[in-house]
Amino acid sequence: MATAPATGSEERQALPGRKLRPPLFGGAHCETSAFRKALHAHGLDISEEMLLGLGGGIGFMYVPKAPGTPPFLATRNDPFPVFTRRMATGVGLELDIATTTDPREASDQLAAELAAHGLAIVYADMHYLSYFSAEHHFGGHCLVVIGADQESGWLRVSDRPARPCTLAPEELAAARASRHQPFPPRHALLRAPWAQAVPPTEDRIRSALAAATRAGLEPANGALGIQGLHMLAERLAATVRDSATPETVIDTLVQAFTDLHLAGTGGDGFRSMFHAFLGEAAMLLDDPRITDAIPLAGADAAAWQHLIATLLPTGTALGELADAHRAREEHVLSGTPERQVEASAVAARLSVLRDEAVAAVPDLSQDLATALHDAVHAIIDRETRLLRQLTPADSGH
């Protein structure tokens, strides 16, 4: 993790005369945790699970990349900024998203937002954030800048690690300016009158539930929703069964494991969050349709967890590779310098573990392909039942 001079103990101020509440750190998912932190600072306490639900909840998107490379798998309903605007609407806010290609303008916007609100939500490429040590580029990552040291200019950040992180100004500037795919950030910065946020109304919760059901059952194309999950089942099984090289198989499985389990919350985490959201919604709304959906959401989350376990199965060299990736992630998210050293040590072993997993592929591929196909279809069955249960009676489903 980057180190820097302490940011000082001066009080964090939003508009003149308004003192912010102490900052929160950590979180399950970058965007929901960033929103939760901004709202908490300005007086509204709301869970990440409720924010996920208000944003539209669960979804699925199969995004092919360059030929010969694994696809990108997204498991939330809609990408930035559609999800993000819907989440803001859920708490009564109109969101303004500032983007620019000019680094100086981006720096000025960040300074103005910190002066106005005492914090700023920005988007950045994880590859350039030293506390993550990410090998790959992902510009859709969201974090909260909570202050800057007046003498050194180093920035104090609240992100998914459980402790505050620090970044040199040039480090954050490079991360915000990245042009790498997927989702180059374009210096995106979120602006909203955070102190005006209100708890979600019944109508907004119902609207968000309707968005989730539409995303799954009425996708715009075959790469989305339940149809996209069918695509995943066929292509994932085909890659494992028929791929020309074991290296391609392992790279595909590791990328799926990352997208569906480690990245933000992934498929299994988002389903667990959606399960909790339904529990909160059931306490606010007298609706048997939602109450009856809660156990279905639990079964859906369990099906996703089974898929994660199937991708890199325990008791094989593939499982050892999964354990190492998971351990590295846990070390990084702890946020302590000591655990960062441990994360680096685990990362140094990954290439050897990958080679061992590659060597194991020929003996596992046929059974693994069948198991993966079945695991995704179990998700399709459970998620279809869940979304149909949540669909309003007058929708025609």
Coordinates of C-alpha atoms in Angstrom, one line a residue:
M1 CA 0.0 0.0 0.0
A2 CA 1.2 3.5 -0.7
T3 CA 2.4 5.4 2.3
A4 CA 2.2 9.1 2.9
P5 CA 2.3 11.8 5.6
A6 CA -0.7 11.7 7.9
T7 CA -3.7 13.7 6.5
G8 CA -4.0 15.7 9.7
S9 CA -6.8 15.9 12.3
E10 CA -8.7 18.9 11.0
E11 CA -12.5 18.5 11.0
R12 CA -14.1 17.5 7.7
Q13 CA -16.5 20.1 6.6
A14 CA -19.1 20.1 3.9
L15 CA -20.9 23.4 3.2
P16 CA -19.8 26.2 5.7
G17 CA -21.0 25.4 9.2
R18 CA -21.9 21.8 8.5
K19 CA -19.8 19.1 10.1
L20 CA -19.7 15.7 8.5
R21 CA -20.0 12.5 10.4
P22 CA -16.9 10.4 10.8
P23 CA -16.0 8.4 7.6
L24 CA -16.8 4.8 7.1
F25 CA -14.3 2.3 5.5
G26 CA -14.6 -1.0 3.7
G27 CA -17.6 -2.4 2.0
A28 CA -18.9 -5.2 -0.1
H29 CA -19.2 -3.4 -3.5
C30 CA -17.5 -0.3 -4.6
E31 CA -20.6 1.7 -5.8
T32 CA -23.0 0.7 -3.1
S33 CA -20.4 1.3 -0.4
A34 CA -19.4 4.7 -1.9
F35 CA -23.0 5.8 -1.8
R36 CA -23.5 4.5 1.7
K37 CA -20.5 6.4 2.9
A38 CA -21.6 9.7 1.2
L39 CA -25.1 9.4 2.7
H40 CA -23.8 8.4 6.1
A41 CA -21.5 11.4 6.2
H42 CA -24.5 13.6 5.6
G43 CA -26.8 12.0 8.1
L44 CA -28.7 9.2 6.3
D45 CA -27.9 5.6 7.3
I46 CA -28.9 3.0 4.8
S47 CA -27.4 -0.4 4.0
E48 CA -25.5 -1.5 1.0
E49 CA -28.1 -4.2 0.5
M50 CA -30.9 -1.7 0.3
L51 CA -28.9 0.5 -2.1
L52 CA -28.2 -2.5 -4.4
G53 CA -31.9 -3.2 -4.4
L54 CA -32.8 0.4 -5.2
G55 CA -30.3 0.4 -8.0
G56 CA -32.2 -2.5 -9.7
G57 CA -30.6 -5.4 -7.9
I58 CA -29.4 -8.5 -9.7
G59 CA -28.8 -9.0 -13.4
F60 CA -26.4 -10.7 -15.8
M61 CA -24.3 -9.6 -18.8
Y62 CA -22.0 -11.7 -20.9
V63 CA -19.5 -9.4 -22.6
P64 CA -17.2 -11.0 -25.2
K65 CA -13.7 -9.4 -25.4
A66 CA -10.9 -9.9 -27.9
P67 CA -10.8 -13.3 -29.7
G68 CA -9.1 -15.9 -27.6
T69 CA -9.6 -14.1 -24.3
P70 CA -12.2 -14.8 -21.6
P71 CA -15.4 -12.8 -21.6
F72 CA -16.2 -10.2 -19.0
L73 CA -19.1 -11.3 -16.8
A74 CA -21.3 -8.7 -15.0
T75 CA -23.8 -9.8 -12.4
R76 CA -25.5 -6.6 -11.3
N77 CA -28.5 -5.1 -13.0
D78 CA -27.2 -2.5 -15.6
P79 CA -23.8 -0.9 -15.7
F80 CA -22.7 2.6 -14.7
P81 CA -24.3 5.0 -15.0
V82 CA -27.8 3.4 -15.4
F83 CA -27.6 1.5 -12.1
T84 CA -26.0 4.5 -10.4
R85 CA -28.6 7.0 -11.4
R86 CA -31.4 4.5 -10.4
M87 CA -29.7 4.1 -7.0
A88 CA -29.6 7.9 -6.5
T89 CA -33.3 8.2 -7.5
G90 CA -34.1 5.5 -4.9
V91 CA -33.1 7.9 -2.1
G92 CA -34.6 11.0 -3.7
L93 CA -31.5 12.4 -5.4
E94 CA -30.8 13.7 -8.9
L95 CA -27.3 12.6 -9.8
D96 CA -24.9 14.7 -11.9
I97 CA -22.0 12.9 -13.5
A98 CA -19.1 15.1 -14.4
T99 CA -16.7 13.6 -17.0
T100 CA -13.8 15.2 -18.9
T101 CA -10.8 14.4 -21.0
D102 CA -8.8 17.2 -19.4
P103 CA -6.8 16.1 -16.3
R104 CA -6.5 19.7 -15.0
E105 CA -10.3 20.2 -15.2
A106 CA -10.7 16.8 -13.4
S107 CA -8.4 18.0 -10.6
D108 CA -10.3 21.2 -10.3
Q109 CA -13.7 19.4 -10.2
L110 CA -12.3 17.1 -7.4
A111 CA -11.1 20.1 -5.4
A112 CA -14.4 21.8 -5.8
E113 CA -16.4 18.8 -4.7
L114 CA -14.2 18.3 -1.6
A115 CA -14.7 21.9 -0.7
A116 CA -18.4 21.7 -1.2
H117 CA -19.2 18.4 0.4
G118 CA -16.1 17.2 2.3
L119 CA -15.8 14.1 0.2
A120 CA -16.0 13.1 -3.5
I121 CA -17.0 9.9 -5.3
V122 CA -14.8 9.3 -8.3
Y123 CA -14.2 6.5 -10.8
A124 CA -10.7 5.0 -11.5
D125 CA -8.8 2.2 -13.1
M126 CA -8.0 -0.3 -10.3
H127 CA -4.7 -1.2 -12.1
Y128 CA -3.2 2.1 -11.0
L129 CA -4.4 2.0 -7.4
S130 CA -1.4 0.7 -5.4
Y131 CA -3.4 -0.7 -2.6
F132 CA -5.0 -3.2 -4.9
S133 CA -2.0 -4.3 -6.9
A134 CA -4.4 -5.4 -9.6
E135 CA -2.9 -7.1 -12.7
H136 CA -5.7 -6.2 -15.0
H137 CA -7.4 -2.9 -16.0
F138 CA -10.9 -2.1 -14.8
G139 CA -12.0 1.5 -15.0
G140 CA -15.5 1.0 -13.6
H141 CA -14.1 1.1 -10.0
C142 CA -15.6 3.6 -7.6
L143 CA -14.0 5.1 -4.5
V144 CA -14.4 8.0 -2.1
V145 CA -11.8 10.7 -1.6
I146 CA -12.3 12.0 2.0
G147 CA -9.6 14.6 2.1
A148 CA -6.1 15.8 1.2
D149 CA -3.1 16.7 3.3
Q150 CA -2.6 20.5 2.9
E151 CA 1.2 20.3 2.9
S152 CA 1.9 17.1 0.9
G153 CA -1.2 17.0 -1.3
W154 CA -1.5 13.2 -0.7
L155 CA -5.1 12.1 -0.8
R156 CA -7.0 10.1 1.9
V157 CA -9.3 7.5 0.4
S158 CA -12.1 5.2 1.6
D159 CA -12.5 2.2 -0.5
R160 CA -13.2 -1.5 -0.1
P161 CA -10.2 -2.2 2.2
A162 CA -11.2 -2.0 5.8
R163 CA -8.8 0.9 6.7
P164 CA -8.1 4.3 5.1
C165 CA -5.8 4.3 2.1
T166 CA -3.6 7.0 0.8
L167 CA -2.7 8.0 -2.7
A168 CA -0.3 10.4 -4.2
P169 CA -2.1 12.9 -6.4
E170 CA -0.4 11.7 -9.5
E171 CA -1.4 8.1 -8.7
L172 CA -5.1 9.0 -8.6
A173 CA -4.8 11.2 -11.6
A174 CA -3.4 8.3 -13.7
A175 CA -6.1 6.0 -12.5
R176 CA -8.8 8.5 -13.4
A177 CA -7.3 9.2 -16.8
S178 CA -6.9 5.6 -17.9
R179 CA -8.2 4.8 -21.4
H180 CA -8.0 1.0 -20.9
Q181 CA -11.0 -1.2 -21.5
P182 CA -13.3 -2.2 -20.0
F183 CA -15.1 1.0 -18.9
P184 CA -12.4 3.7 -19.1
P185 CA -13.4 6.1 -16.3
R186 CA -13.1 9.4 -18.1
H187 CA -12.4 11.2 -14.8
A188 CA -16.0 10.5 -13.8
L189 CA -17.1 12.3 -10.6
L190 CA -20.5 12.0 -9.0
R191 CA -22.3 15.2 -7.7
A192 CA -25.5 15.3 -5.7
P193 CA -27.0 17.2 -2.8
W194 CA -26.1 14.4 -0.4
A195 CA -27.7 16.1 2.6
Q196 CA -31.1 16.1 0.9
A197 CA -31.3 12.3 0.6
V198 CA -34.3 10.6 2.1
P199 CA -35.2 7.0 3.1
P200 CA -36.7 5.0 0.2
T201 CA -40.4 5.1 -0.4
E202 CA -42.6 2.1 -1.1
D203 CA -43.1 3.3 -4.7
R204 CA -39.3 3.5 -5.2
I205 CA -38.7 0.0 -3.8
R206 CA -41.4 -1.4 -6.0
S207 CA -40.0 0.4 -9.0
A208 CA -36.6 -1.1 -8.3
L209 CA -38.0 -4.6 -8.0
A210 CA -39.7 -4.2 -11.3
A211 CA -36.4 -3.2 -12.9
A212 CA -34.8 -6.4 -11.6
T213 CA -37.5 -8.6 -13.0
R214 CA -37.4 -6.8 -16.4
A215 CA -33.6 -7.2 -16.6
G216 CA -33.8 -10.9 -16.0
L217 CA -36.9 -11.9 -17.9
E218 CA -37.1 -9.3 -20.6
P219 CA -33.5 -8.7 -21.7
A220 CA -32.7 -6.4 -24.6
N221 CA -30.6 -9.1 -26.3
G222 CA -29.3 -12.6 -25.8
A223 CA -26.2 -11.6 -23.8
L224 CA -28.3 -10.3 -21.0
G225 CA -30.4 -11.7 -18.1
I226 CA -31.6 -15.2 -18.2
Q227 CA -30.8 -15.5 -21.9
G228 CA -27.2 -14.4 -21.1
L229 CA -27.0 -17.2 -18.5
H230 CA -27.9 -19.7 -21.1
M231 CA -25.1 -18.3 -23.2
L232 CA -22.7 -18.7 -20.3
A233 CA -23.7 -22.3 -19.7
E234 CA -23.1 -23.3 -23.3
R235 CA -19.9 -21.3 -23.9
L236 CA -18.3 -22.1 -20.6
A237 CA -18.8 -25.8 -21.0
A238 CA -17.6 -25.7 -24.6
T239 CA -14.4 -23.9 -23.7
V240 CA -13.6 -26.4 -20.9
R241 CA -14.5 -29.4 -23.0
D242 CA -13.2 -28.4 -26.5
S243 CA -10.5 -25.8 -26.0
A244 CA -7.3 -26.3 -27.9
T245 CA -5.1 -25.6 -24.9
P246 CA -5.3 -26.2 -21.1
E247 CA -4.0 -22.7 -20.7
T248 CA -7.1 -21.3 -22.3
V249 CA -9.3 -23.4 -20.0
I250 CA -7.5 -22.2 -16.8
D251 CA -7.5 -18.5 -17.9
T252 CA -11.2 -18.7 -18.6
L253 CA -12.0 -20.4 -15.3
V254 CA -9.9 -18.0 -13.3
Q255 CA -11.4 -15.0 -15.0
A256 CA -14.9 -16.3 -14.3
F257 CA -13.9 -17.0 -10.7
T258 CA -12.7 -13.4 -10.4
D259 CA -15.8 -11.8 -12.1
L260 CA -18.3 -14.0 -10.3
H261 CA -16.7 -14.1 -6.8
L262 CA -13.9 -11.7 -6.2
A263 CA -14.6 -8.6 -8.2
G264 CA -16.7 -6.3 -6.0
T265 CA -19.2 -8.8 -4.9
G266 CA -19.6 -10.9 -8.0
G267 CA -22.5 -13.1 -8.8
D268 CA -22.7 -15.0 -5.5
G269 CA -22.2 -11.8 -3.4
F270 CA -24.8 -9.8 -5.3
R271 CA -27.3 -12.6 -4.8
S272 CA -26.7 -12.7 -1.1
M273 CA -27.1 -8.9 -0.9
F274 CA -30.3 -9.1 -2.9
H275 CA -31.6 -11.8 -0.5
A276 CA -30.9 -9.4 2.4
F277 CA -32.5 -6.5 0.5
L278 CA -35.7 -8.5 0.1
G279 CA -35.7 -9.1 3.8
E280 CA -35.4 -5.3 4.4
A281 CA -38.1 -4.6 1.8
A282 CA -40.5 -7.2 3.4
M283 CA -40.3 -5.3 6.7
L284 CA -41.2 -2.0 5.0
L285 CA -43.8 -3.3 2.6
D286 CA -46.8 -5.5 3.5
D287 CA -46.5 -7.7 0.4
P288 CA -46.7 -11.6 0.4
R289 CA -45.1 -11.5 -3.0
I290 CA -41.9 -10.2 -1.5
T291 CA -42.0 -12.3 1.6
D292 CA -42.5 -15.5 -0.4
A293 CA -39.5 -14.5 -2.6
I294 CA -37.1 -14.4 0.3
P295 CA -36.4 -18.2 0.4
L296 CA -36.2 -18.3 -3.4
A297 CA -33.5 -15.6 -3.2
G298 CA -31.6 -17.7 -0.7
A299 CA -31.8 -20.7 -3.0
D300 CA -30.6 -18.6 -5.9
A301 CA -27.6 -17.3 -3.8
A302 CA -26.7 -20.9 -2.9
A303 CA -26.8 -21.9 -6.5
W304 CA -24.3 -19.2 -7.4
Q305 CA -22.1 -20.3 -4.6
H306 CA -22.2 -23.8 -6.0
L307 CA -21.1 -22.5 -9.4
I308 CA -18.2 -20.7 -7.8
A309 CA -17.1 -23.9 -6.1
T310 CA -17.4 -25.8 -9.4
L311 CA -15.3 -23.4 -11.4
L312 CA -12.1 -24.3 -9.5
P313 CA -13.0 -27.4 -7.5
T314 CA -11.6 -28.2 -4.1
G315 CA -9.3 -31.2 -3.9
T316 CA -7.6 -30.4 -7.2
A317 CA -4.8 -28.2 -8.3
L318 CA -7.5 -25.8 -9.6
G319 CA -8.9 -25.6 -6.1
E320 CA -5.4 -24.7 -4.7
L321 CA -5.3 -21.9 -7.3
A322 CA -8.7 -20.6 -6.1
D323 CA -7.6 -20.7 -2.5
A324 CA -4.6 -18.5 -3.4
H325 CA -6.6 -15.9 -5.3
R326 CA -9.1 -15.8 -2.4
A327 CA -6.4 -15.4 0.2
R328 CA -4.7 -12.6 -1.8
E329 CA -8.1 -10.8 -1.9
E330 CA -8.6 -11.2 1.8
H331 CA -5.2 -9.8 2.6
V332 CA -5.7 -6.8 0.3
L333 CA -9.1 -6.0 1.8
S334 CA -7.8 -6.1 5.3
G335 CA -6.0 -2.8 4.6
T336 CA -3.0 -3.3 6.9
P337 CA 0.6 -3.0 5.7
E338 CA 1.4 -6.4 7.1
R339 CA -1.4 -8.1 5.2
Q340 CA -0.3 -6.2 2.0
V341 CA 3.1 -8.0 2.4
E342 CA 1.2 -11.3 2.7
A343 CA -0.8 -10.5 -0.4
S344 CA 2.4 -9.9 -2.4
A345 CA 3.8 -13.2 -1.2
V346 CA 0.6 -15.0 -2.3
A347 CA 0.7 -13.2 -5.7
A348 CA 4.3 -14.4 -6.2
R349 CA 3.1 -18.0 -6.0
L350 CA 0.2 -17.7 -8.5
S351 CA 2.2 -18.5 -11.6
V352 CA 3.4 -21.8 -10.2
L353 CA -0.1 -22.7 -9.0
R354 CA -1.4 -21.8 -12.5
D355 CA 1.1 -24.1 -14.1
E356 CA 0.0 -26.9 -11.8
A357 CA -3.6 -26.3 -12.6
V358 CA -2.9 -26.3 -16.4
A359 CA -1.2 -29.7 -16.0
A360 CA -4.4 -31.0 -14.3
V361 CA -6.8 -29.9 -16.9
P362 CA -6.7 -32.9 -19.4
D363 CA -7.8 -35.3 -16.7
L364 CA -10.6 -33.0 -15.4
S365 CA -12.0 -31.3 -18.5
Q366 CA -14.9 -33.6 -19.5
D367 CA -16.4 -34.0 -16.1
L368 CA -15.8 -30.4 -15.3
A369 CA -17.6 -29.2 -18.4
T370 CA -20.6 -31.2 -17.5
A371 CA -20.6 -30.0 -13.9
L372 CA -20.3 -26.3 -15.0
H373 CA -23.1 -26.7 -17.5
D374 CA -25.4 -28.2 -14.8
A375 CA -24.4 -25.6 -12.2
V376 CA -25.3 -22.7 -14.5
H377 CA -28.6 -24.3 -15.4
A378 CA -29.4 -24.7 -11.7
I379 CA -28.9 -20.9 -11.4
I380 CA -31.2 -20.4 -14.4
D381 CA -33.9 -22.5 -12.8
R382 CA -33.7 -20.8 -9.4
E383 CA -33.3 -17.2 -10.7
T384 CA -36.2 -17.6 -13.1
R385 CA -38.5 -18.8 -10.2
L386 CA -37.3 -15.8 -8.1
L387 CA -37.9 -13.2 -10.7
R388 CA -41.3 -14.6 -11.7
Q389 CA -42.3 -14.5 -8.0
L390 CA -41.3 -10.8 -7.9
T391 CA -43.1 -9.9 -11.1
P392 CA -46.2 -7.8 -10.6
A393 CA -49.4 -9.7 -11.3
D394 CA -50.4 -7.2 -14.0
S395 CA -47.2 -7.5 -16.0
G396 CA -48.3 -10.4 -18.2
H397 CA -45.8 -13.0 -16.9

